CSV table of C-alpha atoms and ligand atoms in Angstrom, one decimal:
chain,number,residue,atom,x,y,z
A,1,UNK,CA,-1.9,-41.1,24.0
A,2,UNK,CA,-2.0,-38.7,27.2
A,3,UNK,CA,-2.8,-35.1,26.5
A,4,UNK,CA,-3.9,-35.8,23.0
A,5,UNK,CA,-7.5,-34.9,22.0
A,6,UNK,CA,-9.6,-34.3,19.1
A,7,UNK,CA,-12.1,-31.3,18.8
A,8,UNK,CA,-14.5,-29.7,16.0
A,9,UNK,CA,-14.1,-26.0,16.0
A,10,UNK,CA,-14.1,-22.8,14.4
A,11,UNK,CA,-11.2,-20.6,14.3
A,12,UNK,CA,-12.3,-17.0,15.8
A,13,UNK,CA,-9.3,-15.0,15.4
A,14,UNK,CA,-5.5,-15.5,14.7
A,15,UNK,CA,-2.1,-14.2,15.6
A,16,UNK,CA,0.9,-14.7,13.6
A,17,UNK,CA,3.8,-15.7,16.3
A,18,UNK,CA,7.4,-15.9,15.7
A,19,UNK,CA,9.0,-16.6,12.4
A,20,UNK,CA,6.3,-19.0,11.2
A,21,UNK,CA,4.0,-19.7,13.9
A,22,UNK,CA,0.4,-18.6,14.1
A,23,UNK,CA,-1.8,-18.6,17.4
A,24,UNK,CA,-5.4,-19.7,17.1
A,25,UNK,CA,-8.7,-19.1,18.9
A,26,UNK,CA,-11.0,-21.7,18.4
A,27,UNK,CA,-14.4,-21.9,19.5
A,28,UNK,CA,-15.6,-25.6,20.2
A,29,UNK,CA,-19.1,-27.0,21.3
A,30,UNK,CA,-17.9,-29.0,24.4
A,31,UNK,CA,-14.7,-27.3,25.5
A,32,UNK,CA,-15.7,-23.7,25.1
A,33,UNK,CA,-12.6,-21.3,23.5
A,34,UNK,CA,-9.2,-23.2,23.4
A,35,UNK,CA,-6.1,-21.1,22.5
A,36,UNK,CA,-3.7,-23.4,20.4
A,37,UNK,CA,-0.5,-22.8,18.6
A,38,UNK,CA,0.2,-24.2,15.2
A,39,UNK,CA,4.2,-24.3,14.5
A,40,UNK,CA,5.5,-24.0,11.5
A,41,UNK,CA,2.0,-23.1,9.7
A,42,UNK,CA,3.0,-20.1,7.9
A,43,UNK,CA,5.9,-21.8,5.9
A,44,UNK,CA,4.4,-22.6,2.2
A,45,UNK,CA,4.5,-26.6,2.5
A,46,UNK,CA,2.8,-26.6,6.0
A,47,UNK,CA,-0.2,-29.0,6.1
A,48,UNK,CA,-1.8,-27.3,8.8
A,49,UNK,CA,-2.1,-24.3,6.5
A,50,UNK,CA,-5.7,-24.0,5.1
A,51,UNK,CA,-7.3,-25.4,8.4
A,52,UNK,CA,-5.7,-22.8,10.5
A,53,UNK,CA,-7.4,-19.5,8.9
A,54,UNK,CA,-9.7,-17.5,10.4
A,55,UNK,CA,-13.2,-18.5,10.0
A,56,UNK,CA,-12.6,-22.0,9.3
A,57,UNK,CA,-14.2,-25.0,10.3
A,58,UNK,CA,-11.9,-27.8,11.1
A,59,UNK,CA,-11.3,-30.9,13.0
A,60,UNK,CA,-8.2,-30.4,14.9
A,61,UNK,CA,-5.9,-33.0,16.8
A,62,UNK,CA,-4.6,-31.1,19.7
A,63,UNK,CA,-1.8,-32.0,22.3
A,64,UNK,CA,-2.3,-30.2,25.7
A,65,UNK,CA,0.6,-28.1,26.4
A,66,UNK,CA,1.3,-25.8,29.7
A,67,UNK,CA,0.1,-22.8,28.6
A,68,UNK,CA,-1.4,-23.7,25.4
A,69,UNK,CA,-2.8,-26.8,23.2
A,70,UNK,CA,-0.5,-27.7,20.2
A,71,UNK,CA,-2.2,-28.3,16.8
A,72,UNK,CA,-0.7,-31.8,15.4
A,73,UNK,CA,-3.3,-32.1,12.6
A,74,UNK,CA,-6.1,-30.7,11.4
A,75,UNK,CA,-8.9,-31.4,8.6
A,76,UNK,CA,-10.8,-28.6,7.0
A,77,UNK,CA,-14.7,-29.5,7.1
A,78,UNK,CA,-16.0,-26.1,5.8
A,79,UNK,CA,-13.4,-23.2,4.5
A,80,UNK,CA,-16.7,-20.9,3.6
A,81,UNK,CA,-15.0,-19.7,0.7
A,82,UNK,CA,-17.6,-17.5,-0.7
A,83,UNK,CA,-17.2,-15.4,2.3
A,84,UNK,CA,-13.9,-14.6,1.7
A,85,UNK,CA,-14.4,-13.2,-2.0
A,86,UNK,CA,-17.1,-10.5,-0.9
A,87,UNK,CA,-15.9,-7.8,1.4
A,88,UNK,CA,-19.5,-7.2,3.2
A,89,UNK,CA,-20.0,-11.3,3.6
A,90,UNK,CA,-16.1,-11.1,5.3
A,91,UNK,CA,-16.7,-8.4,7.5
A,92,UNK,CA,-20.3,-9.7,8.6
A,93,UNK,CA,-18.6,-13.2,9.5
A,94,UNK,CA,-15.9,-11.4,11.6
A,95,UNK,CA,-18.2,-9.6,13.6
A,96,UNK,CA,-20.1,-12.8,14.2
A,97,UNK,CA,-17.2,-14.1,15.3
A,98,UNK,CA,-16.6,-11.5,17.5
A,99,UNK,CA,-19.8,-11.4,19.4
A,100,UNK,CA,-19.1,-15.2,19.8
A,101,UNK,CA,-15.8,-14.7,21.2
A,102,UNK,CA,-16.7,-11.9,23.9
A,103,UNK,CA,-19.9,-13.9,24.5
A,104,UNK,CA,-18.9,-17.0,25.6
A,105,UNK,CA,-16.2,-16.7,28.5
A,106,UNK,CA,-12.8,-18.7,28.9
A,107,UNK,CA,-13.4,-22.3,30.5
A,108,UNK,CA,-16.9,-22.3,29.6
A,109,UNK,CA,-18.7,-25.0,27.1
A,110,UNK,CA,-21.5,-23.4,24.9
A,111,UNK,CA,-22.8,-25.3,22.4
A,112,UNK,CA,-25.6,-23.2,21.5
A,113,UNK,CA,-23.3,-20.5,20.2
A,114,UNK,CA,-21.2,-22.7,18.6
A,115,UNK,CA,-24.0,-24.2,16.8
A,116,UNK,CA,-25.3,-20.5,16.2
A,117,UNK,CA,-22.3,-19.4,14.6
A,118,UNK,CA,-21.6,-22.5,12.5
A,119,UNK,CA,-24.8,-22.4,11.2
A,120,UNK,CA,-24.9,-18.5,10.5
A,121,UNK,CA,-21.8,-18.8,8.4
A,122,UNK,CA,-23.0,-21.3,6.4
A,123,UNK,CA,-26.0,-19.0,5.6
A,124,UNK,CA,-23.7,-15.9,5.3
A,125,UNK,CA,-22.2,-18.0,1.9
A,126,UNK,CA,-25.6,-17.5,0.2
A,127,UNK,CA,-28.3,-15.0,2.1
A,128,UNK,CA,-28.2,-11.6,2.7
A,129,UNK,CA,-25.7,-10.4,4.8
A,130,UNK,CA,-27.5,-7.8,6.9
A,131,UNK,CA,-30.5,-10.2,7.6
A,132,UNK,CA,-28.1,-12.9,8.4
A,133,UNK,CA,-26.4,-10.5,11.0
A,134,UNK,CA,-30.0,-9.6,12.4
A,135,UNK,CA,-30.9,-13.3,13.1
A,136,UNK,CA,-27.4,-14.1,14.8
A,137,UNK,CA,-27.8,-11.0,17.2
A,138,UNK,CA,-31.5,-11.7,18.3
A,139,UNK,CA,-30.8,-15.4,18.7
A,140,UNK,CA,-27.1,-14.7,20.3
A,141,UNK,CA,-29.3,-12.4,22.8
A,142,UNK,CA,-31.9,-15.1,23.8
A,143,UNK,CA,-29.1,-17.8,24.1
A,144,UNK,CA,-27.1,-15.2,26.4
A,145,UNK,CA,-30.7,-15.0,28.4
A,146,UNK,CA,-31.1,-11.1,27.9
A,147,UNK,CA,-34.3,-11.4,25.6
A,148,UNK,CA,-36.3,-8.0,25.7
A,149,UNK,CA,-39.9,-7.4,26.6
A,150,UNK,CA,-41.5,-6.5,23.8
A,151,UNK,CA,-45.0,-7.2,24.3
A,152,UNK,CA,-45.6,-4.9,27.4
A,153,UNK,CA,-43.9,-2.2,29.0
A,154,UNK,CA,-40.4,-3.6,30.1
A,155,UNK,CA,-40.6,-1.0,33.4
A,156,UNK,CA,-44.2,-1.2,34.7
A,157,UNK,CA,-46.0,-3.9,32.4
A,158,UNK,CA,-48.4,-1.4,31.4
A,159,UNK,CA,-49.8,-2.4,27.5
A,160,UNK,CA,-47.9,-0.2,24.8
A,161,UNK,CA,-49.3,2.6,23.1
A,162,UNK,CA,-50.2,3.1,19.2
A,163,UNK,CA,-47.7,4.1,16.9
A,164,UNK,CA,-43.9,3.9,17.3
A,165,UNK,CA,-43.0,2.4,20.6
A,166,UNK,CA,-40.1,3.9,23.1
A,167,UNK,CA,-37.3,1.3,23.4
A,168,UNK,CA,-34.5,1.3,25.6
A,169,UNK,CA,-31.9,-1.4,26.0
A,170,UNK,CA,-31.4,-0.3,29.8
A,171,UNK,CA,-35.0,-1.0,30.9
A,172,UNK,CA,-35.1,-4.5,29.1
A,173,UNK,CA,-37.2,-3.6,25.9
A,174,UNK,CA,-40.1,-1.8,24.7
A,175,UNK,CA,-41.6,0.9,27.2
A,176,UNK,CA,-45.0,2.8,27.8
A,177,UNK,CA,-44.5,6.7,27.4
A,178,UNK,CA,-44.7,7.3,31.0
A,179,UNK,CA,-41.8,4.8,31.8
A,180,UNK,CA,-40.0,6.0,28.3
A,181,UNK,CA,-39.4,9.7,30.0
A,182,UNK,CA,-38.1,8.2,32.8
A,183,UNK,CA,-35.5,6.1,31.0
A,184,UNK,CA,-34.7,8.9,28.3
A,185,UNK,CA,-35.6,5.9,25.8
A,186,UNK,CA,-33.3,6.9,22.9
A,187,UNK,CA,-35.2,4.6,20.1
A,188,UNK,CA,-38.5,4.6,18.5
A,189,UNK,CA,-39.7,1.2,17.0
A,190,UNK,CA,-42.3,-0.1,14.8
A,191,UNK,CA,-44.2,-3.2,15.9
A,192,UNK,CA,-43.2,-4.9,13.0
A,193,UNK,CA,-39.7,-4.4,13.8
A,194,UNK,CA,-40.4,-5.9,17.3
A,195,UNK,CA,-42.5,-8.7,15.8
A,196,UNK,CA,-39.8,-9.7,13.5
A,197,UNK,CA,-37.1,-9.4,16.1
A,198,UNK,CA,-39.2,-12.0,18.0
A,199,UNK,CA,-39.5,-14.2,14.9
A,200,UNK,CA,-35.8,-14.2,14.3
A,201,UNK,CA,-34.9,-14.8,18.1
A,202,UNK,CA,-37.3,-18.2,18.2
A,203,UNK,CA,-36.6,-19.2,14.4
A,204,UNK,CA,-32.7,-18.5,14.1
A,205,UNK,CA,-31.7,-18.2,10.4
A,206,UNK,CA,-33.7,-21.1,8.7
A,207,UNK,CA,-36.1,-19.0,7.1
A,208,UNK,CA,-34.3,-16.0,6.0
A,209,UNK,CA,-34.9,-16.4,2.2
A,210,UNK,CA,-38.5,-16.2,2.7
A,211,UNK,CA,-38.2,-13.0,5.0
A,212,UNK,CA,-39.8,-9.9,3.5
A,213,UNK,CA,-39.0,-6.5,5.3
A,214,UNK,CA,-39.6,-3.2,4.8
A,215,UNK,CA,-36.6,-0.8,4.2
A,216,UNK,CA,-37.6,1.0,7.5
A,217,UNK,CA,-37.9,-2.2,9.5
A,218,UNK,CA,-34.5,-3.3,8.5
A,219,UNK,CA,-33.2,0.1,9.2
A,220,UNK,CA,-34.9,-0.2,12.6
A,221,UNK,CA,-33.4,-3.4,13.6
A,222,UNK,CA,-30.0,-2.4,12.3
A,223,UNK,CA,-30.3,0.2,14.9
A,224,UNK,CA,-31.7,-1.5,18.0
A,225,UNK,CA,-30.3,-4.9,17.9
A,226,UNK,CA,-26.5,-4.3,17.9
A,227,UNK,CA,-27.1,-1.5,20.4
A,228,UNK,CA,-28.9,-3.8,22.4
A,229,UNK,CA,-26.6,-6.5,22.3
A,230,UNK,CA,-23.7,-4.3,22.9
A,231,UNK,CA,-25.3,-2.8,25.9
A,232,UNK,CA,-25.8,-6.2,27.6
A,233,UNK,CA,-22.1,-7.1,26.6
A,234,UNK,CA,-20.9,-3.9,27.9
A,235,UNK,CA,-18.8,-2.8,25.3
A,236,UNK,CA,-18.5,-1.8,21.5
A,237,UNK,CA,-17.5,-4.5,19.2
A,238,UNK,CA,-14.4,-3.4,17.1
A,239,UNK,CA,-15.6,-5.4,14.0
A,240,UNK,CA,-18.7,-3.0,13.9
A,241,UNK,CA,-17.1,0.1,14.4
A,242,UNK,CA,-14.7,-1.0,11.3
A,243,UNK,CA,-17.8,-2.0,9.3
A,244,UNK,CA,-19.5,1.4,9.8
A,245,UNK,CA,-16.3,3.3,8.9
A,246,UNK,CA,-15.8,1.3,5.7
A,247,UNK,CA,-19.3,1.8,4.6
A,248,UNK,CA,-19.4,5.4,5.7
A,249,UNK,CA,-15.9,5.9,3.3
A,250,UNK,CA,-17.7,4.4,1.0
A,251,UNK,CA,-20.4,6.5,0.6
A,252,UNK,CA,-18.0,9.5,0.9
A,253,UNK,CA,-16.0,8.1,-2.0
A,254,UNK,CA,-19.4,7.6,-4.1
A,255,UNK,CA,-20.7,11.1,-3.1
A,256,UNK,CA,-17.5,12.9,-4.0
A,257,UNK,CA,-17.3,11.0,-7.4
A,258,UNK,CA,-20.8,11.7,-8.5
B,1,ZN,ZN1,-44.2,1.4,31.9
């Protein structure tokens, strides 16, 4: 039938629409991002209900419309249920979905970003969510073609000095002390953190359960990876701001209580 096609996709975000409809933003491997409407989906007996929820991997049968596609059928492939019962994992999943959303331009296919998000949601079900986020960021930066230079000074190519290494997203990576003054490098990181970044970028998340990182290395990566990614995406990620606020509130509640 003309206009009818099947796609596999991950629901990145949803908006309720009219009385009972829902608009979905779906990331697919070969058709990029698709906006589709699921009609009547918020009614109790709709058979589209589960597959049209945020962060669900499903196979959709879509009908092309003038402004957006219509979901006619969908079959859930993975609901990633454990993510929904754990706030830290759920917030991380929303953060990864937002990175995928903003980094894939409309109308452009990105099978790499789709595959990365799909694998990472699967890992988030069982692995440490902080490590899954770092592995996703490192791999996404490489997929987007922004990989930093971390073995020599990114600005002048000089060897890096001993001790903590100056790092500036604007310069494209690690810096020697002379260039660090010029760029006003705001981060100082260990060689261990830069080596782990390289490792995460090339391996993705397949070896996360075997990865042992010192708390300092985890803190450094949690600072520089999101900062680097946001610099090249040229925006602050809303879900990261939300995660930080929730963690601060929890910390404040904890300190007041004790
Ligand atoms: Zn330099």
